[in-house]
Each structure stands twice: as structure tokens, then as C-alpha cells.
């Protein structure tokens, strides 16, 4: 028993796994349709977009020095509008428009990265400002010929396979985009020099610099990767809901940060894993789905997220005080 | 040395930018430099200015509070419900402010006593409180507020609106407090080096608790001002308020790394933002570009600051 609690305290992924099983049991008892294969496979698609943003936050928070990206939801909005306006209003080829949307996301990330790493400005300030800027730009390019910011919904039919196609009930975006990306990012963090450098930078920037780690490049690149991931999430989301709106990403920034932190990413940097964040994404997606099936107002999704975030922080402190052998 | 410090101070930079803007807007729009419009700007400043006192102290200790807007939202709901439910106005207002204090104390307990990082605590609180606001209001508005409850927003003493009085008094007192009271000095000490401060015999937990609880109280006051001024309580009352307050505080020179900043600077930051959004509307700049301009302004001013202070670490 002591060993079990010790593992709970020291290994966040294990903690979340136990939590997930408990939640599954409860939901399955209360809601019969929760544990059907169809429901489980179908709910996965709702975790993809917020999951990609949470991965982005994971990398950025690991990079340390107060690393955080408040603009991630706004990048999603802007990328979505870039795709929507280019393809829907200007009639550009949808593949080209999607690529430009991804590039727009990467560029937004690069702007953040530039200020954070090369000008050494605090990430919170940089991304708070760019959040305003990207939101504003998304609204501006959404303006139609009558002068009002409007959603774009006339995408070509072929575009919808990204967010709406399923294979044996498994959504396309889960098997073709999300799972491969999670594997790549996991590999990147745990098996490559880049990953080692990233953790070194997050643990102590000064030490990393003296050890010849290209700290600036590392920090710059996590913001760029974050921007691309947000662009990708925009692509999937606009395809899934068949519409691009300038407020698509509103509120997602804080949810993504919450999920990353819930997954064991240390807000001080230098600590975190893709596996942990992935577990947190699964927990949150299942939770949202369960609450919805139980008929609880969707407003409480975010509220429960808040309770779980604080609750897990407290549980972590209590568990690690009592059982952790690590001093 | 003294002069050099003044030239390098953020207060001066912000003041100069503000004077420039005032001149520019006055030349561009006849409606800008009128008593009526200036009063509007100051009223707009008051809620952000009052809340920024708490935010400034929190950021000086090296923390952050993203739950400010949600606390303000709950305060507005409590105040509105109490007023509609027949409470006398003064009691409703006090009740609202006390709710702010209570919620601030919840943040304070988690941060100071349990040692959970402020961003996590306040993120969690933000989500939770926003859901509570929706639940309490059930998607409806409270618009039929009795006139008496609006005193905090519309009342006047000596022909000067109450919110402006409140802002001036609170800013003046807390400027004094931060400079001359020992608790105020401890706030800076905690931000500069919490471990050294603790070893020096200061009860750092108490300092942190005080700061977050006081901030909650001030959000309560800001909430009463907002309800009084707008006369309406909606589910999105206070949405994004925390970002405006953080922006004002940082624009006013408070270092996000802690240990540095002034309450007065944050007031200037709030003024600058209010001035800008007011002036842009008068110039018929599309409202959509407001975020763009405010964002670039914060980025630019902090970038200049960072470059100017290079090599001082």
C-alpha cells in the first residue's frame, strides 16, 4: 500500500491513470451509454484540438523562465480565419490555404519566441500582448464587405474529411494526426538532443548556457512549434465544425495550460512529459463527455477543470509530504 | 543619480507617452479635451485602477492573479442579487466586498499556507468561479437594480464622482503604505528574496496571505464600482478584466519577476489604457483594432524597458 501511494505521489501519469479508472467506473455505473465502444471512440475527437494546444503549452512551460503562452487560443483563432478567408472568401485552393494557415500559426509563434528568447522579455507579458494582437487581427481579417467580422462557412466539401471522417468509428484526426504527433513529440522530448537541451534550459538557463546549450534557439523553437500546433488545431477544428470564426480559440489558452499542469508539467519549468499531458487530456476529455451525458450543464466543464486542477495540486502536496521518499 | 533615476523610471516614460497622446487626441478630435469626456475616462480608469493596487502587490511578491475578473463577476452577482432581493444598498455593497475578501482569502490560503504556485491556484479559481457565476445567474441578466445600489458608481461628493474619490484615496493610501509601512516593505522583500526575508525573521506566509486577501477585497470594491456604473449584472461581467488589470500593472512598470513596482505606476498604466481606448473611439478607429494597438503598446514599452535596463542585473 505504501509503495502504491508512493508511486501515486511521484508519478503523475500513474496518478492520472488511477484517477481515470476510478472515473470510468463511476461514469459507467451512473450512465449506461458512457462505456459503449461507440461513445469512447467518438469522444476522442473532442480531445484532439485542446490536446494539441496542451502539448504546445507543455513544451513551452518546460522551457522555463516563466515560460507560458497565453496567446495560444488566439493563434488558433487567427489561423482558422486565415484558412477560412483564403479558401472560403477568396476562393484559394484549400490545400494551399491550409498550408498558409499552418504557416500563420508558426509565424505567430515565432513572434512570441523572438520577444521571449532574443529580447529576453517575460513570456507572460509577451503572450498577453500578442493575445490582444492576434485576437484583433483575427477579427480584422474576418471583416466582410459590409464591414462586420463574420464567420466563414463555405469550405469545399473535400475539406471535411480531416475533422469528420471516421474509420471503424475512429476519427481520422485521432489516428492520422494526433497519435502520430504525440509519438513524435514524445520521441523528441525523451530521445533527442533537442529534448535534453530543452529540459536543461528549463532547469537552469545559466547552467545550460555555460554547458554550451543553444538556449536562445531552444526557447525560440518551442514557441514556433507551439504556434504550428495551434495552427494544426485550427485546421482540425474548422474542418470538424465546418466553420471558421474569429473567436474559436477564446478561453482555450487557460484550459490548455490547466491540462498541461494537470499532466505534471512543472510551472517553474524543467519538468514535464508528453505522456503525462496525454493522460491529462484523456482524463479531461472523458470527464467532459461523462458530465455531458449525465446532463450536467456544459458550463460546469470548465468549473470542474478548475476544481481538479486545485485538487490535484493539493493532493500532490499532501501525498509528496507523506509518502515521497524524495527529499 | 537622482535625476538619472527619474529619467529611467517607468512613471516618467508612461507620463510622457500619455501627454503625447493627450495632445494628439486633443488636436484630432474636438470632443476629446472636454470636461465630460475626461470624467468618462477617469470613471473608466477607476475600477481597473482600484483592482490594480492588489494586482501590483501580488506581482511584486512574484505572483500573479488571473482570477481577478471572475472574483469581480461573483461580487457583481452577489451584490445584484442582494439588492434585488431587498437588502438595503449599503448592506448589499458591504456583502459584495466581503465576498471579494473571502474569495481572495481562499486564493491566499492555497498560495501562502499550502504553497501551491499562484498561477495554478488562480487559474483553478478563475474556471470555478466563472462556472458559479453562470449557475447563479442561470444565463439571465440582473438589470432592474435599485437606483440606490448604483451609488458606488454614480454618486458624487463635491461634484466629483465616488469612483474617482475612491481611486484617489486608495492609491494615495497604498502608495504611502508600500513606502513607509513595514508590511509594505515586506511585500517588496518577499518579491526580491523570499528565503532571505524568512530567515530575517519576517513571517512571509502572513505577508503573502495579506496580499492575496487584500487583492480580493479590492476586486470587491472594483466590482461595486462596475455594477454601479453600468447598472447591469451579466454572466460575462468581469470577463477579461484580469488581463486589463495585469496589462495596466505591467505597463506601469511592475516587474513580472517580482520585487519591483509601484501602485502609482499601475494607476498611470490604467490611465494610459483608458486614454487610448477612449481616444481611438473618438477618432473613429474601428473598435476591432483596439486590441492590436494595446498589445503593441505593451510589447513596445516593455521591450524598451528591457533594452534600456540591460546589464543592470
PDB file of N, CA, C and O in Angstrom, chain B residues 63-88:
ATOM      1  N   UNK B  63       4.105  36.847  -7.664  1.00  0.00           N
ATOM      2  CA  UNK B  63       2.947  36.022  -8.005  1.00  0.00           C
ATOM      3  C   UNK B  63       2.170  36.581  -9.181  1.00  0.00           C
ATOM      4  O   UNK B  63       2.639  37.458  -9.897  1.00  0.00           O
ATOM      5  N   UNK B  64       0.981  36.041  -9.371  1.00  0.00           N
ATOM      6  CA  UNK B  64       0.079  36.528 -10.419  1.00  0.00           C
ATOM      7  C   UNK B  64      -1.317  36.129  -9.997  1.00  0.00           C
ATOM      8  O   UNK B  64      -1.487  35.184  -9.234  1.00  0.00           O
ATOM      9  N   UNK B  65      -2.314  36.859 -10.456  1.00  0.00           N
ATOM     10  CA  UNK B  65      -3.683  36.516 -10.124  1.00  0.00           C
ATOM     11  C   UNK B  65      -4.560  36.637 -11.363  1.00  0.00           C
ATOM     12  O   UNK B  65      -4.876  37.730 -11.800  1.00  0.00           O
ATOM     13  N   UNK B  66      -4.899  35.501 -11.956  1.00  0.00           N
ATOM     14  CA  UNK B  66      -5.765  35.558 -13.134  1.00  0.00           C
ATOM     15  C   UNK B  66      -7.235  35.358 -12.755  1.00  0.00           C
ATOM     16  O   UNK B  66      -8.090  35.281 -13.625  1.00  0.00           O
ATOM     17  N   UNK B  67      -7.515  35.312 -11.436  1.00  0.00           N
ATOM     18  CA  UNK B  67      -8.907  35.121 -11.032  1.00  0.00           C
ATOM     19  C   UNK B  67      -9.619  36.435 -10.755  1.00  0.00           C
ATOM     20  O   UNK B  67     -10.784  36.447 -10.361  1.00  0.00           O
ATOM     21  N   UNK B  68      -8.923  37.568 -10.967  1.00  0.00           N
ATOM     22  CA  UNK B  68      -9.487  38.871 -10.611  1.00  0.00           C
ATOM     23  C   UNK B  68     -10.844  39.104 -11.272  1.00  0.00           C
ATOM     24  O   UNK B  68     -11.801  39.509 -10.619  1.00  0.00           O
ATOM     25  N   UNK B  69     -10.940  38.832 -12.571  1.00  0.00           N
ATOM     26  CA  UNK B  69     -12.184  39.080 -13.296  1.00  0.00           C
ATOM     27  C   UNK B  69     -13.314  38.183 -12.817  1.00  0.00           C
ATOM     28  O   UNK B  69     -14.469  38.619 -12.716  1.00  0.00           O
ATOM     29  N   UNK B  70     -12.991  36.936 -12.479  1.00  0.00           N
ATOM     30  CA  UNK B  70     -14.028  36.012 -12.020  1.00  0.00           C
ATOM     31  C   UNK B  70     -14.504  36.388 -10.629  1.00  0.00           C
ATOM     32  O   UNK B  70     -15.693  36.275 -10.322  1.00  0.00           O
ATOM     33  N   UNK B  71     -13.563  36.848  -9.788  1.00  0.00           N
ATOM     34  CA  UNK B  71     -13.976  37.316  -8.456  1.00  0.00           C
ATOM     35  C   UNK B  71     -14.890  38.519  -8.617  1.00  0.00           C
ATOM     36  O   UNK B  71     -15.943  38.606  -7.996  1.00  0.00           O
ATOM     37  N   UNK B  72     -14.505  39.427  -9.510  1.00  0.00           N
ATOM     38  CA  UNK B  72     -15.340  40.603  -9.754  1.00  0.00           C
ATOM     39  C   UNK B  72     -16.730  40.169 -10.229  1.00  0.00           C
ATOM     40  O   UNK B  72     -17.747  40.723  -9.812  1.00  0.00           O
ATOM     41  N   UNK B  73     -16.767  39.140 -11.080  1.00  0.00           N
ATOM     42  CA  UNK B  73     -18.049  38.641 -11.576  1.00  0.00           C
ATOM     43  C   UNK B  73     -18.937  38.140 -10.443  1.00  0.00           C
ATOM     44  O   UNK B  73     -20.117  38.484 -10.366  1.00  0.00           O
ATOM     45  N   UNK B  74     -18.358  37.341  -9.546  1.00  0.00           N
ATOM     46  CA  UNK B  74     -19.142  36.800  -8.418  1.00  0.00           C
ATOM     47  C   UNK B  74     -19.621  37.933  -7.516  1.00  0.00           C
ATOM     48  O   UNK B  74     -20.775  37.961  -7.079  1.00  0.00           O
ATOM     49  N   UNK B  75     -18.721  38.883  -7.244  1.00  0.00           N
ATOM     50  CA  UNK B  75     -19.090  40.022  -6.413  1.00  0.00           C
ATOM     51  C   UNK B  75     -20.289  40.745  -7.026  1.00  0.00           C
ATOM     52  O   UNK B  75     -21.257  41.064  -6.341  1.00  0.00           O
ATOM     53  N   UNK B  76     -20.228  40.946  -8.341  1.00  0.00           N
ATOM     54  CA  UNK B  76     -21.320  41.639  -9.023  1.00  0.00           C
ATOM     55  C   UNK B  76     -22.626  40.868  -8.854  1.00  0.00           C
ATOM     56  O   UNK B  76     -23.684  41.464  -8.594  1.00  0.00           O
ATOM     57  N   UNK B  77     -22.559  39.546  -8.978  1.00  0.00           N
ATOM     58  CA  UNK B  77     -23.767  38.731  -8.848  1.00  0.00           C
ATOM     59  C   UNK B  77     -24.346  38.828  -7.445  1.00  0.00           C
ATOM     60  O   UNK B  77     -25.547  39.065  -7.260  1.00  0.00           O
ATOM     61  N   UNK B  78     -23.477  38.668  -6.438  1.00  0.00           N
ATOM     62  CA  UNK B  78     -23.938  38.719  -5.046  1.00  0.00           C
ATOM     63  C   UNK B  78     -24.577  40.067  -4.757  1.00  0.00           C
ATOM     64  O   UNK B  78     -25.684  40.167  -4.209  1.00  0.00           O
ATOM     65  N   UNK B  79     -23.860  41.115  -5.183  1.00  0.00           N
ATOM     66  CA  UNK B  79     -24.344  42.467  -4.969  1.00  0.00           C
ATOM     67  C   UNK B  79     -25.710  42.673  -5.633  1.00  0.00           C
ATOM     68  O   UNK B  79     -26.653  43.174  -5.025  1.00  0.00           O
ATOM     69  N   UNK B  80     -25.795  42.234  -6.877  1.00  0.00           N
ATOM     70  CA  UNK B  80     -27.034  42.410  -7.637  1.00  0.00           C
ATOM     71  C   UNK B  80     -28.182  41.627  -7.028  1.00  0.00           C
ATOM     72  O   UNK B  80     -29.271  42.159  -6.810  1.00  0.00           O
ATOM     73  N   UNK B  81     -27.913  40.357  -6.698  1.00  0.00           N
ATOM     74  CA  UNK B  81     -28.971  39.508  -6.121  1.00  0.00           C
ATOM     75  C   UNK B  81     -29.440  40.072  -4.792  1.00  0.00           C
ATOM     76  O   UNK B  81     -30.632  40.086  -4.495  1.00  0.00           O
ATOM     77  N   UNK B  82     -28.463  40.518  -3.973  1.00  0.00           N
ATOM     78  CA  UNK B  82     -28.819  41.054  -2.660  1.00  0.00           C
ATOM     79  C   UNK B  82     -29.673  42.298  -2.817  1.00  0.00           C
ATOM     80  O   UNK B  82     -30.672  42.474  -2.114  1.00  0.00           O
ATOM     81  N   UNK B  83     -29.293  43.160  -3.760  1.00  0.00           N
ATOM     82  CA  UNK B  83     -30.025  44.416  -3.939  1.00  0.00           C
ATOM     83  C   UNK B  83     -31.438  44.146  -4.432  1.00  0.00           C
ATOM     84  O   UNK B  83     -32.412  44.718  -3.939  1.00  0.00           O
ATOM     85  N   UNK B  84     -31.555  43.245  -5.409  1.00  0.00           N
ATOM     86  CA  UNK B  84     -32.874  42.926  -5.943  1.00  0.00           C
ATOM     87  C   UNK B  84     -33.712  42.215  -4.882  1.00  0.00           C
ATOM     88  O   UNK B  84     -34.924  42.391  -4.795  1.00  0.00           O
ATOM     89  N   UNK B  85     -33.031  41.435  -4.047  1.00  0.00           N
ATOM     90  CA  UNK B  85     -33.726  40.679  -3.011  1.00  0.00           C
ATOM     91  C   UNK B  85     -34.147  41.522  -1.814  1.00  0.00           C
ATOM     92  O   UNK B  85     -34.594  40.979  -0.813  1.00  0.00           O
ATOM     93  N   UNK B  86     -33.945  42.822  -1.866  1.00  0.00           N
ATOM     94  CA  UNK B  86     -34.480  43.693  -0.835  1.00  0.00           C
ATOM     95  C   UNK B  86     -33.500  44.109   0.255  1.00  0.00           C
ATOM     96  O   UNK B  86     -33.880  44.775   1.204  1.00  0.00           O
ATOM     97  N   UNK B  87     -32.230  43.717   0.135  1.00  0.00           N
ATOM     98  CA  UNK B  87     -31.249  44.216   1.095  1.00  0.00           C
ATOM     99  C   UNK B  87     -31.089  45.722   0.924  1.00  0.00           C
ATOM    100  O   UNK B  87     -31.170  46.224  -0.199  1.00  0.00           O
ATOM    101  N   UNK B  88     -30.848  46.444   2.009  1.00  0.00           N
ATOM    102  CA  UNK B  88     -30.513  47.864   1.814  1.00  0.00           C
ATOM    103  C   UNK B  88     -29.201  47.986   1.034  1.00  0.00           C
ATOM    104  O   UNK B  88     -28.342  47.104   1.128  1.00  0.00           O
TER     105      UNK B  88
END
